[in-house]
Tab-separated table of C-alpha atoms in Angstrom:
chain	number	residue	atom	x	y	z
A	24	MET	CA	39.558	22.219	11.660
A	25	SER	CA	36.098	20.919	12.347
A	26	ILE	CA	36.159	17.320	13.480
A	27	ARG	CA	33.519	14.982	14.794
A	28	VAL	CA	34.208	13.061	17.997
A	29	GLN	CA	32.348	9.949	19.090
A	30	ILE	CA	32.105	9.399	22.851
A	31	PRO	CA	31.760	5.774	24.031
A	32	SER	CA	28.860	4.986	26.344
A	33	ALA	CA	31.267	4.286	29.215
A	34	LEU	CA	32.170	7.987	29.207
A	35	ARG	CA	28.775	9.505	28.498
A	36	ARG	CA	28.115	9.836	32.211
A	37	HIS	CA	30.571	12.708	32.027
A	38	THR	CA	29.069	14.306	28.898
A	39	ALA	CA	25.458	14.514	30.051
A	40	GLY	CA	24.680	11.553	27.803
A	41	ILE	CA	25.988	13.159	24.645
A	42	GLY	CA	27.449	10.596	22.215
A	43	HIS	CA	28.735	12.846	19.422
A	44	VAL	CA	30.312	16.256	19.470
A	45	GLU	CA	31.751	18.629	16.850
A	46	CYS	CA	35.055	20.218	17.836
A	47	CYS	CA	37.538	22.641	16.355
A	48	ALA	CA	41.080	21.364	16.851
A	49	SER	CA	44.191	20.962	14.739
A	50	ASN	CA	45.835	18.243	16.833
A	51	LEU	CA	45.234	15.898	19.749
A	52	GLY	CA	46.319	18.437	22.372
A	53	GLU	CA	43.851	20.984	21.051
A	54	LEU	CA	41.128	18.355	20.844
A	55	PHE	CA	41.592	17.470	24.510
A	56	SER	CA	41.502	21.159	25.437
A	57	ALA	CA	38.271	21.605	23.476
A	58	LEU	CA	36.734	18.575	25.182
A	59	ASP	CA	37.914	19.807	28.595
A	60	GLU	CA	36.104	23.046	27.963
A	61	LYS	CA	32.866	21.410	26.838
A	62	PHE	CA	32.906	18.613	29.413
A	63	PRO	CA	35.006	19.488	32.483
A	64	ASP	CA	34.076	16.175	34.153
A	65	LEU	CA	35.567	14.215	31.277
A	66	LYS	CA	39.086	15.592	31.644
A	67	PRO	CA	40.531	13.159	34.224
A	68	HIS	CA	39.192	10.205	32.239
A	69	LEU	CA	41.135	11.043	29.098
A	70	ARG	CA	44.549	11.903	30.527
A	71	ASP	CA	46.473	10.908	33.617
A	72	GLU	CA	48.034	13.246	36.161
A	73	ALA	CA	51.087	13.671	33.940
A	74	GLY	CA	48.921	14.729	31.014
A	75	GLN	CA	49.496	11.489	29.070
A	76	VAL	CA	46.627	9.796	27.248
A	77	ARG	CA	45.267	7.143	29.588
A	78	ARG	CA	46.665	3.650	29.005
A	79	PHE	CA	43.302	2.031	28.349
A	80	LEU	CA	41.971	4.689	25.989
A	81	ASN	CA	42.462	4.132	22.272
A	82	ILE	CA	42.002	7.001	19.851
A	83	TYR	CA	41.132	6.392	16.216
A	84	VAL	CA	40.976	8.856	13.347
A	85	ASN	CA	38.814	7.652	10.474
A	86	GLU	CA	39.141	4.067	11.779
A	87	GLU	CA	42.952	4.294	12.053
A	88	ASP	CA	44.761	4.117	15.397
A	89	ILE	CA	46.188	7.631	15.895
A	90	ARG	CA	49.496	6.097	16.997
A	91	PHE	CA	49.984	4.921	13.377
A	92	LEU	CA	49.396	8.503	12.191
A	93	GLY	CA	51.988	10.175	14.382
A	94	GLY	CA	49.993	10.352	17.618
A	95	PRO	CA	50.058	13.834	19.174
A	96	SER	CA	51.771	15.282	16.094
A	97	TYR	CA	48.996	14.199	13.705
A	98	ALA	CA	47.366	17.270	12.083
A	99	PHE	CA	43.598	16.827	11.921
A	100	GLN	CA	41.953	17.331	8.538
A	101	ASP	CA	38.622	19.018	8.138
A	102	GLY	CA	35.869	16.425	8.573
A	103	ASP	CA	37.995	13.852	10.426
A	104	GLU	CA	35.965	11.400	12.487
A	105	VAL	CA	37.573	10.712	15.875
A	106	LEU	CA	36.624	7.673	17.938
A	107	LEU	CA	37.451	7.296	21.611
A	108	VAL	CA	37.368	3.576	22.340
A	109	PRO	CA	38.165	1.878	25.632
A	110	SER	CA	40.717	-0.905	25.454
A	111	ILE	CA	38.987	-4.026	26.729
A	112	ALA	CA	41.538	-5.775	28.890
A	113	GLY	CA	40.933	-8.669	31.263
A	114	GLY	CA	43.245	-7.216	33.808
A	115	CYS	CA	45.501	-9.026	36.242
A	116	ASN	CA	48.718	-8.380	38.076
B	6	MET	CA	29.599	-25.204	44.466
B	7	SER	CA	28.999	-21.557	43.721
B	8	THR	CA	31.014	-18.909	45.437
B	9	SER	CA	30.740	-15.204	46.022
B	10	TYR	CA	32.470	-12.975	43.506
B	11	GLU	CA	32.112	-9.571	41.909
B	12	LEU	CA	33.783	-7.150	39.538
B	13	ARG	CA	36.511	-4.879	40.819
B	14	CYS	CA	38.473	-2.197	39.013
B	15	ARG	CA	42.047	-3.297	38.474
B	16	GLU	CA	43.406	0.186	39.017
B	17	CYS	CA	41.177	2.136	41.420
B	18	GLY	CA	39.680	-0.848	43.271
B	19	LYS	CA	36.048	0.249	42.969
B	20	LEU	CA	33.576	-2.641	43.226
B	21	TRP	CA	30.920	-2.986	40.518
B	22	GLY	CA	28.879	-6.018	41.598
B	23	ASN	CA	28.027	-8.433	38.803
B	24	GLN	CA	26.947	-6.999	35.465
B	25	PRO	CA	27.915	-7.157	31.787
B	26	ARG	CA	30.623	-4.527	31.963
B	27	SER	CA	34.359	-4.546	31.395
B	28	ILE	CA	35.385	-0.971	32.150
B	29	CYS	CA	35.403	1.100	35.297
B	30	GLU	CA	33.419	4.218	34.529
B	31	ASP	CA	35.367	6.123	37.147
B	32	CYS	CA	38.886	5.606	35.849
B	33	PHE	CA	38.300	3.814	32.545
B	34	SER	CA	40.480	0.862	33.588
B	35	PRO	CA	39.664	-2.833	33.165
B	36	LEU	CA	37.496	-4.737	35.622
B	37	GLU	CA	38.333	-8.174	36.877
B	38	VAL	CA	36.549	-10.767	38.982
B	39	THR	CA	37.510	-10.894	42.630
B	40	TYR	CA	36.564	-13.652	45.104
B	41	ASP	CA	36.145	-14.042	48.827
B	42	TYR	CA	39.295	-16.101	49.331
B	43	ASP	CA	38.954	-16.245	53.104
B	44	SER	CA	35.680	-18.114	52.937
B	45	LEU	CA	36.975	-20.313	50.118
B	46	ARG	CA	39.981	-21.546	52.051
B	47	ALA	CA	37.836	-23.646	54.346
B	48	ARG	CA	35.629	-24.966	51.555
B	49	ILE	CA	38.094	-26.274	48.994
B	50	SER	CA	40.681	-29.044	49.176
B	51	ARG	CA	42.803	-31.129	46.812
B	52	GLU	CA	40.887	-34.266	47.790
B	53	GLN	CA	37.528	-32.715	47.020
B	54	ILE	CA	38.677	-31.516	43.639
B	55	ALA	CA	40.260	-34.869	42.805
B	56	GLN	CA	36.916	-36.644	43.283
B	57	ARG	CA	35.142	-34.549	40.691
B	58	PRO	CA	34.722	-35.354	36.975
B	59	PRO	CA	37.765	-34.605	34.805
B	60	ASN	CA	36.720	-31.287	33.303
B	61	MET	CA	37.257	-27.594	34.057
B	62	TRP	CA	34.165	-27.417	36.295
B	63	ARG	CA	36.102	-29.257	39.025
B	64	TYR	CA	37.452	-25.774	39.888
B	65	ALA	CA	33.964	-24.243	40.078
B	66	GLU	CA	34.648	-22.402	43.341
B	67	LEU	CA	37.384	-20.432	41.590
B	68	LEU	CA	35.252	-19.457	38.620
B	69	PRO	CA	32.540	-16.784	38.388
B	70	LEU	CA	29.552	-19.110	37.969
B	71	PRO	CA	25.967	-18.091	38.728
B	72	LYS	CA	24.210	-20.084	41.461
B	73	ASP	CA	21.817	-21.924	39.146
B	74	PHE	CA	24.448	-22.780	36.549
B	75	HIS	CA	24.635	-26.351	35.251
B	76	PRO	CA	27.429	-27.050	32.763
B	77	SER	CA	26.242	-28.310	29.388
B	78	LEU	CA	29.660	-29.504	28.250
B	79	PRO	CA	32.699	-31.167	29.863
B	80	ALA	CA	35.271	-28.675	28.547
B	81	GLY	CA	38.887	-28.658	29.660
B	82	PHE	CA	41.038	-31.069	31.669
B	83	THR	CA	43.231	-31.694	28.661
B	84	PRO	CA	46.322	-33.911	28.899
B	85	LEU	CA	49.556	-32.686	30.449
B	86	ILE	CA	52.156	-34.992	28.947
B	87	SER	CA	55.888	-35.259	29.366
B	88	ALA	CA	57.714	-34.514	26.140
B	89	PRO	CA	61.045	-36.380	26.253
B	90	HIS	CA	61.585	-36.540	22.494
B	91	LEU	CA	60.939	-32.845	21.926
B	92	GLY	CA	62.969	-32.208	25.079
B	93	LYS	CA	65.942	-33.988	23.532
B	94	GLN	CA	65.735	-31.744	20.479
B	95	LEU	CA	65.484	-28.620	22.636
B	96	GLY	CA	68.072	-29.615	25.222
B	97	ALA	CA	65.432	-29.966	27.961
B	98	LYS	CA	65.222	-32.715	30.553
B	99	ARG	CA	61.874	-31.937	32.185
B	100	LEU	CA	59.629	-30.683	29.453
B	101	CYS	CA	55.841	-31.028	29.522
B	102	ILE	CA	53.124	-30.085	27.091
B	103	LYS	CA	49.701	-28.876	28.128
B	104	ASN	CA	47.742	-30.039	25.128
B	105	ASP	CA	44.690	-27.863	24.488
B	106	ALA	CA	44.805	-28.924	20.836
B	107	VAL	CA	42.339	-31.538	22.101
B	108	CYS	CA	40.182	-29.273	24.278
B	109	LEU	CA	36.471	-29.937	23.741
B	110	PRO	CA	34.277	-29.076	21.974
B	111	THR	CA	36.221	-27.092	19.353
B	112	LEU	CA	39.873	-28.025	19.856
B	113	SER	CA	41.319	-24.882	21.402
B	114	PHE	CA	41.682	-23.314	24.844
B	115	LYS	CA	38.987	-20.829	23.866
B	116	ASP	CA	36.404	-23.468	24.802
B	117	ARG	CA	37.276	-22.743	28.427
B	118	VAL	CA	36.703	-18.991	28.308
B	119	VAL	CA	33.524	-19.278	26.275
B	120	ALA	CA	32.039	-21.800	28.690
B	121	VAL	CA	32.399	-19.307	31.547
B	122	ALA	CA	31.231	-16.363	29.430
B	123	LEU	CA	28.043	-18.142	28.318
B	124	ALA	CA	27.252	-19.186	31.882
B	125	ASN	CA	27.121	-15.473	32.693
B	126	ALA	CA	25.415	-14.450	29.432
B	127	ARG	CA	22.498	-16.657	30.473
B	128	SER	CA	22.237	-15.177	33.949
B	129	PHE	CA	22.390	-11.606	32.562
B	130	GLY	CA	19.434	-12.438	30.320
B	131	PHE	CA	21.105	-12.232	26.902
B	132	ASP	CA	19.549	-14.267	24.095
B	133	THR	CA	22.324	-13.344	21.653
B	134	VAL	CA	26.050	-13.766	22.147
B	135	ALA	CA	28.803	-12.359	19.976
B	136	CYS	CA	32.561	-11.983	19.675
B	137	SER	CA	35.394	-10.542	17.670
B	138	SER	CA	37.780	-13.335	16.855
B	139	THR	CA	40.917	-14.476	15.079
B	140	GLY	CA	39.241	-17.860	14.595
B	141	ASN	CA	39.430	-20.157	17.595
B	142	LEU	CA	37.115	-18.000	19.661
B	143	ALA	CA	34.707	-17.844	16.721
B	144	ASN	CA	34.542	-21.643	16.634
B	145	ALA	CA	34.072	-21.906	20.402
B	146	VAL	CA	31.319	-19.284	20.593
B	147	ALA	CA	29.468	-20.696	17.570
B	148	ALA	CA	29.532	-24.266	18.883
B	149	GLN	CA	28.641	-23.539	22.491
B	150	ALA	CA	25.961	-21.017	21.504
B	151	ALA	CA	24.349	-23.766	19.418
B	152	ARG	CA	24.556	-26.197	22.314
B	153	ASP	CA	23.177	-23.705	24.847
B	154	GLY	CA	20.456	-22.195	22.644
B	155	PHE	CA	21.869	-18.704	22.055
B	156	LYS	CA	21.837	-16.812	18.789
B	157	ALA	CA	25.417	-16.015	17.788
B	158	TRP	CA	27.017	-13.181	15.840
B	159	ILE	CA	30.681	-13.654	15.009
B	160	PHE	CA	32.968	-10.926	13.678
B	161	ILE	CA	36.236	-11.964	12.015
B	162	PRO	CA	38.942	-10.488	9.780
B	163	ALA	CA	38.115	-11.460	6.204
B	164	ASP	CA	41.441	-13.247	5.596
B	165	LEU	CA	40.975	-15.981	8.210
B	166	GLU	CA	41.946	-19.588	7.525
B	167	PRO	CA	39.146	-21.429	5.614
B	168	ALA	CA	38.868	-24.158	8.271
B	169	LYS	CA	38.176	-21.574	10.964
B	170	VAL	CA	35.539	-19.883	8.802
B	171	LEU	CA	33.800	-23.171	7.998
B	172	GLY	CA	34.179	-24.276	11.621
B	173	THR	CA	32.085	-21.269	12.605
B	174	GLN	CA	29.451	-21.368	9.877
B	175	VAL	CA	28.646	-25.037	10.394
B	176	TYR	CA	27.061	-24.273	13.784
B	177	GLY	CA	24.599	-21.841	12.219
B	178	ALA	CA	26.203	-18.693	13.604
B	179	LYS	CA	25.849	-15.388	11.758
B	180	LEU	CA	29.320	-14.663	10.433
B	181	VAL	CA	30.380	-11.108	9.623
B	182	ARG	CA	33.660	-10.892	7.688
B	183	ILE	CA	35.347	-7.529	8.099
B	184	ALA	CA	37.710	-6.153	5.471
B	185	GLY	CA	40.370	-5.245	7.991
B	186	SER	CA	42.726	-6.494	10.689
B	187	TYR	CA	41.651	-8.099	13.958
B	188	ASP	CA	42.378	-4.829	15.732
B	189	GLN	CA	39.874	-3.111	13.467
B	190	VAL	CA	37.325	-5.885	14.035
B	191	ASN	CA	37.817	-5.541	17.768
B	192	ARG	CA	37.373	-1.774	17.661
B	193	LEU	CA	34.202	-2.172	15.620
B	194	CYS	CA	32.863	-4.699	18.127
B	195	SER	CA	33.406	-2.224	20.973
B	196	GLN	CA	31.210	0.196	19.043
B	197	ILE	CA	28.581	-2.455	18.256
B	198	ALA	CA	28.490	-3.541	21.901
B	199	ASP	CA	27.686	0.064	22.748
B	200	GLU	CA	24.597	-0.027	20.511
B	201	HIS	CA	23.210	-3.573	20.755
B	202	ARG	CA	22.173	-5.510	23.818
B	203	TRP	CA	24.242	-8.560	23.038
B	204	GLY	CA	26.571	-10.542	25.227
B	205	PHE	CA	29.945	-9.936	23.574
B	206	VAL	CA	32.069	-12.574	25.265
B	207	ASN	CA	35.288	-10.582	24.859
B	208	VAL	CA	33.833	-7.096	25.306
B	209	ASN	CA	31.094	-6.615	27.912
B	210	LEU	CA	31.477	-10.174	29.303
B	211	ARG	CA	35.265	-10.069	29.174
B	212	PRO	CA	36.006	-10.069	32.922
B	213	TYR	CA	34.014	-13.331	33.287
B	214	TYR	CA	35.291	-14.821	30.045
B	215	ALA	CA	38.930	-14.198	30.950
B	216	GLU	CA	38.544	-16.157	34.206
B	217	GLY	CA	38.025	-19.342	32.173
B	218	SER	CA	41.695	-19.197	31.154
B	219	LYS	CA	42.684	-19.800	34.765
B	220	THR	CA	41.638	-23.434	34.415
B	221	VAL	CA	44.742	-24.030	32.248
B	222	GLY	CA	46.829	-23.024	35.263
B	223	PHE	CA	44.776	-25.025	37.781
B	224	GLU	CA	45.094	-28.134	35.648
B	225	ILE	CA	48.843	-27.750	35.134
B	226	ALA	CA	49.322	-27.559	38.909
B	227	GLU	CA	47.023	-30.496	39.674
B	228	GLN	CA	48.472	-32.647	36.896
B	229	LEU	CA	51.992	-31.999	38.192
B	230	GLY	CA	50.816	-33.482	41.502
B	231	TRP	CA	49.691	-30.181	43.049
B	232	ARG	CA	53.014	-28.543	42.332
B	233	LEU	CA	53.837	-25.475	40.326
B	234	PRO	CA	56.286	-25.753	37.431
B	235	ASP	CA	59.491	-23.713	37.273
B	236	ASN	CA	58.559	-22.152	33.942
B	237	VAL	CA	55.621	-21.849	31.569
B	238	VAL	CA	55.840	-20.797	27.939
B	239	VAL	CA	52.603	-19.244	26.724
B	240	PRO	CA	51.586	-17.917	23.290
B	241	MET	CA	50.401	-14.320	23.385
B	242	ALA	CA	47.802	-12.586	21.238
B	243	GLY	CA	45.840	-10.155	23.428
B	244	GLY	CA	48.057	-11.174	26.342
B	245	SER	CA	45.255	-12.392	28.603
B	246	LEU	CA	46.113	-16.110	28.906
B	247	ILE	CA	49.563	-15.604	30.421
B	248	THR	CA	48.171	-13.216	33.072
B	249	LYS	CA	45.360	-15.623	33.930
B	250	ILE	CA	47.681	-18.607	34.320
B	251	LYS	CA	49.603	-16.434	36.756
B	252	LYS	CA	46.388	-15.540	38.560
B	253	ALA	CA	45.532	-19.255	38.781
B	254	PHE	CA	48.902	-20.103	40.350
B	255	ASP	CA	48.574	-17.171	42.764
B	256	GLU	CA	45.100	-18.320	43.822
B	257	LEU	CA	46.291	-21.883	44.446
B	258	ILE	CA	49.051	-20.470	46.664
B	259	THR	CA	46.574	-18.196	48.486
B	260	LEU	CA	44.313	-21.184	49.165
B	261	ASP	CA	47.223	-23.390	50.328
B	262	LEU	CA	46.545	-25.879	47.551
B	263	VAL	CA	50.153	-25.672	46.340
B	264	GLU	CA	53.435	-24.601	47.911
B	265	LYS	CA	54.548	-21.090	47.151
B	266	LYS	CA	56.979	-20.872	44.271
B	267	GLN	CA	58.281	-18.203	41.934
B	268	VAL	CA	57.189	-19.443	38.511
B	269	LYS	CA	58.843	-17.751	35.555
B	270	PHE	CA	56.493	-16.721	32.760
B	271	PHE	CA	57.739	-16.732	29.189
B	272	GLY	CA	55.693	-15.166	26.410
B	273	ALA	CA	55.770	-16.376	22.805
B	274	GLN	CA	54.902	-14.294	19.751
B	275	ALA	CA	55.396	-14.343	15.994
B	276	THR	CA	58.004	-11.850	14.850
B	277	GLY	CA	55.458	-10.497	12.358
B	278	CYS	CA	53.230	-9.486	15.262
B	279	SER	CA	55.301	-9.040	18.387
B	280	PRO	CA	54.232	-5.916	20.264
B	281	ILE	CA	54.566	-7.628	23.664
B	282	SER	CA	57.909	-9.356	23.108
B	283	THR	CA	59.285	-6.185	21.522
B	284	ALA	CA	58.329	-4.232	24.651
B	285	VAL	CA	59.788	-6.858	27.006
B	286	LYS	CA	63.071	-6.981	25.093
B	287	ALA	CA	63.316	-3.185	25.087
B	288	ALA	CA	62.413	-2.978	28.811
B	289	GLN	CA	59.339	-0.890	27.961
B	290	GLU	CA	56.207	-1.022	30.093
B	291	GLU	CA	53.855	0.158	27.386
B	292	ILE	CA	52.808	-1.367	24.064
B	293	LEU	CA	53.557	0.231	20.732
B	294	PRO	CA	50.922	-1.148	18.366
B	295	GLN	CA	52.029	-3.010	15.235
B	296	ARG	CA	50.443	-3.935	11.926
B	297	PRO	CA	50.480	-7.741	11.977
B	298	SER	CA	52.007	-9.752	9.167
B	299	THR	CA	52.365	-13.410	10.095
B	300	ILE	CA	50.948	-16.835	9.294
B	301	ALA	CA	50.098	-17.130	13.005
B	302	ARG	CA	46.780	-15.418	12.462
B	303	SER	CA	45.315	-16.537	15.775
B	304	LEU	CA	48.039	-14.424	17.432
B	305	ALA	CA	47.820	-11.484	15.000
B	306	ILE	CA	46.729	-8.783	17.430
B	307	GLY	CA	48.804	-5.653	16.922
B	308	ASN	CA	47.310	-3.722	19.832
B	309	PRO	CA	46.966	-6.292	22.622
B	310	ALA	CA	44.471	-5.155	25.248
B	311	ASP	CA	46.200	-7.039	28.056
B	312	GLY	CA	49.678	-6.283	26.724
B	313	HIS	CA	50.572	-4.036	29.618
B	314	TYR	CA	49.599	-6.686	32.181
B	315	ALA	CA	51.358	-9.421	30.204
B	316	ILE	CA	54.596	-7.410	30.207
B	317	ARG	CA	54.279	-6.988	33.952
B	318	ALA	CA	53.571	-10.680	34.597
B	319	ILE	CA	56.615	-11.669	32.537
B	320	THR	CA	59.149	-9.173	33.827
B	321	ARG	CA	58.171	-9.394	37.500
B	322	SER	CA	58.454	-13.185	37.379
B	323	GLY	CA	61.984	-13.066	36.031
B	324	GLY	CA	60.807	-14.476	32.709
B	325	TRP	CA	61.290	-13.261	29.178
B	326	SER	CA	59.537	-12.994	25.848
B	327	GLU	CA	60.762	-14.032	22.417
B	328	ASP	CA	59.378	-14.235	18.918
B	329	VAL	CA	59.932	-16.461	15.905
B	330	SER	CA	59.693	-16.056	12.126
B	331	ASP	CA	57.085	-17.697	9.903
B	332	PRO	CA	59.535	-20.375	8.609
B	333	GLU	CA	60.465	-21.164	12.228
B	334	ILE	CA	56.749	-21.508	13.054
B	335	VAL	CA	56.242	-24.083	10.287
B	336	GLU	CA	59.386	-25.977	11.255
B	337	SER	CA	58.269	-26.007	14.897
B	338	ILE	CA	54.811	-27.359	14.025
B	339	GLN	CA	56.580	-30.205	12.224
B	340	LEU	CA	59.027	-30.725	15.083
B	341	LEU	CA	56.256	-31.113	17.668
B	342	ALA	CA	54.295	-33.458	15.411
B	343	GLU	CA	57.327	-35.615	14.585
B	344	THR	CA	58.628	-35.833	18.157
B	345	GLU	CA	55.487	-36.058	20.293
B	346	GLY	CA	52.639	-36.845	17.881
B	347	ILE	CA	50.837	-33.563	18.518
B	348	PHE	CA	49.613	-31.583	15.528
B	349	THR	CA	49.253	-27.986	16.630
B	350	GLU	CA	48.178	-24.873	14.802
B	351	THR	CA	50.472	-21.970	13.993
B	352	ALA	CA	50.210	-20.535	17.527
B	353	GLY	CA	51.608	-23.818	18.857
B	354	GLY	CA	54.460	-23.520	16.371
B	355	VAL	CA	55.141	-20.101	17.860
B	356	THR	CA	55.276	-21.591	21.362
B	357	VAL	CA	57.581	-24.484	20.432
B	358	GLY	CA	59.854	-22.255	18.339
B	359	THR	CA	60.064	-19.706	21.125
B	360	ALA	CA	60.857	-22.415	23.693
B	361	ARG	CA	63.694	-23.652	21.486
B	362	LYS	CA	65.081	-20.125	21.385
B	363	LEU	CA	64.785	-19.724	25.164
B	364	TYR	CA	66.700	-22.950	25.809
B	365	ARG	CA	69.391	-21.899	23.331
B	366	GLN	CA	69.688	-18.525	25.039
B	367	GLY	CA	70.061	-20.233	28.404
B	368	ARG	CA	67.020	-18.417	29.769
B	369	ILE	CA	65.454	-21.763	30.666
B	370	ALA	CA	67.695	-24.317	32.361
B	371	PRO	CA	67.469	-27.952	31.134
B	372	ASP	CA	66.724	-29.425	34.572
B	373	GLU	CA	63.814	-27.115	35.365
B	374	THR	CA	60.229	-28.297	34.994
B	375	THR	CA	58.890	-26.365	32.029
B	376	VAL	CA	55.400	-26.465	30.562
B	377	LEU	CA	54.662	-25.417	26.990
B	378	CYS	CA	51.061	-24.329	26.459
B	379	ILE	CA	49.757	-25.680	23.167
B	380	THR	CA	46.473	-23.865	22.688
B	381	GLY	CA	45.090	-24.941	19.330
B	382	ASN	CA	44.797	-27.744	16.781
B	383	GLY	CA	46.765	-28.063	13.548
B	384	LEU	CA	43.780	-29.280	11.534
B	385	LYS	CA	42.478	-25.692	11.599
B	386	THR	CA	45.573	-24.184	9.957
B	387	THR	CA	46.651	-26.794	7.410
B	388	ASP	CA	47.193	-24.001	4.865
B	389	ALA	CA	50.368	-23.095	6.790
B	390	LEU	CA	51.851	-26.405	5.637
B	391	VAL	CA	50.954	-26.136	1.961
B	392	GLY	CA	54.005	-27.034	-0.120
B	393	GLN	CA	55.769	-28.823	2.736
B	394	TYR	CA	54.898	-32.325	1.576
B	395	GLU	CA	54.915	-33.781	-1.922
B	396	ALA	CA	51.932	-35.790	-3.010
B	397	GLU	CA	53.218	-39.256	-3.893
B	398	GLU	CA	52.310	-40.833	-7.184
B	399	PRO	CA	49.952	-43.751	-6.555
B	400	ILE	CA	51.333	-47.210	-7.142
B	401	ALA	CA	49.646	-50.282	-8.612
B	402	PRO	CA	48.111	-52.694	-6.050
B	403	LYS	CA	50.903	-55.203	-6.611
B	404	ILE	CA	53.617	-56.419	-4.258
B	405	THR	CA	56.284	-55.821	-6.890
B	406	ALA	CA	55.144	-52.199	-7.259
B	407	PHE	CA	55.422	-51.744	-3.511
B	408	GLU	CA	58.875	-53.354	-3.388
B	409	ASN	CA	60.019	-50.891	-6.045
B	410	PHE	CA	58.447	-48.047	-4.152
B	411	LEU	CA	60.143	-49.134	-0.933
B	412	GLN	CA	63.492	-49.356	-2.685
B	413	ASN	CA	63.113	-45.780	-3.898
B	414	ALA	CA	61.752	-44.514	-0.598
B	415	LEU	CA	64.719	-45.870	1.347
B	416	GLU	CA	67.080	-44.009	-0.941
B	417	VAL	CA	65.541	-40.582	-0.419
B	418	PRO	CA	66.035	-38.291	2.579
B	419	ALA	CA	63.856	-38.436	5.666
B	420	PRO	CA	61.164	-35.785	4.954
B	421	LEU	CA	59.814	-37.614	1.907
B	422	GLU	CA	59.907	-40.872	3.786
B	423	ALA	CA	57.671	-39.353	6.434
B	424	SER	CA	55.087	-38.342	3.861
B	425	ALA	CA	54.967	-41.745	2.142
């Protein structure tokens, strides 16, 4: 599946400034692998040590939170637009 | 009165100085404002604070305010009142209400956060400020932007209460209604903030903005005679307020302005949008997003950004979180109005209804000092009460007509009597 991924500016430091990228992936796991390959520096910013999506990273598919679509089990459709959006928290203990 | 402060990553601890930024580029975690508490301890005292004007700027040392900042509005320092009549209904003996329904200038606690955000927007050189909002923030940004000479762009879900829409437009702000939920508006604003050099108060200015909420906590402590309460009950949308009240109490303890005490934090949500209370009740540390469906639209955030931190603040304090249905929200708005003369918006109904539940469950003991945070004004959400009160037929301007009316009124049950 060919999907288009939008990289937020906060992460572009790790993508040599690139804001959009076309990837071939059929699910979230494959998408992360494809991104790891293209942008090795990006990897630790998307998943934690246990391989889980980072807490403050939201992933949207065609404007819908991927968690409403089945999360890791969602099967990408050709032409899907994927947004990586940081969760803007205030932060406090 | 200014103090030294800067942004620090909540998770990895990296320092970022002062800039319009809310995310650590190293670990993608939220930034928050940190202060030099050691130098503050010698410079701040109860007596000093007590001599200052009754507004939120009396805590200036504990807010991120640029050196040349001069407040343009006396926001904050709202009443903390004892609530014996509501207490009787709830089975509470020491119940207080922190009444931000009368916060100036726009009648919600959001006036506090916006005041701090705009102070920083000015120093960062923005001429335009913006926000995503469920209504109260929209009003606060629009009004204070007008006062301070900023252009304002406000992004809201299209189905917002009419009073909150009008209460934004009247200040001349550019209003963008989005056909979607608040969570979608918020996501869009993150993308817009990436492209436009605007000061989004709750995106790139968020660490500064969020600090304004601490003033609710400072005031509660000062108004209780520089003592911390046993419990606070706080409405939760994004989950920021409850964490910032905790930060305020912690700072007062650090600075020896109050005695150390374990305050229990209780979160209040509407059942139709309860991702935080659902997580607390299920002993989960992470949020599962929800699609909101509740009349409490100011709390209708299905994917709360600070949800994780709110859960932590609640559970570590020994507190709890509950949620109430839409009918309970309406009933609780009426209960607060009828017992204490405070007309709150739907979020306040959520807080009062949740408090009632917590007392019934025995999670809050009657003798403990408990503060309910009322964060918004009922005049903004009158549509929630449509159908609750019958419009009386007018009577002739004659004493006999009134005597007849009185006769009838005394025969009918209490609710109609109240509306006469």
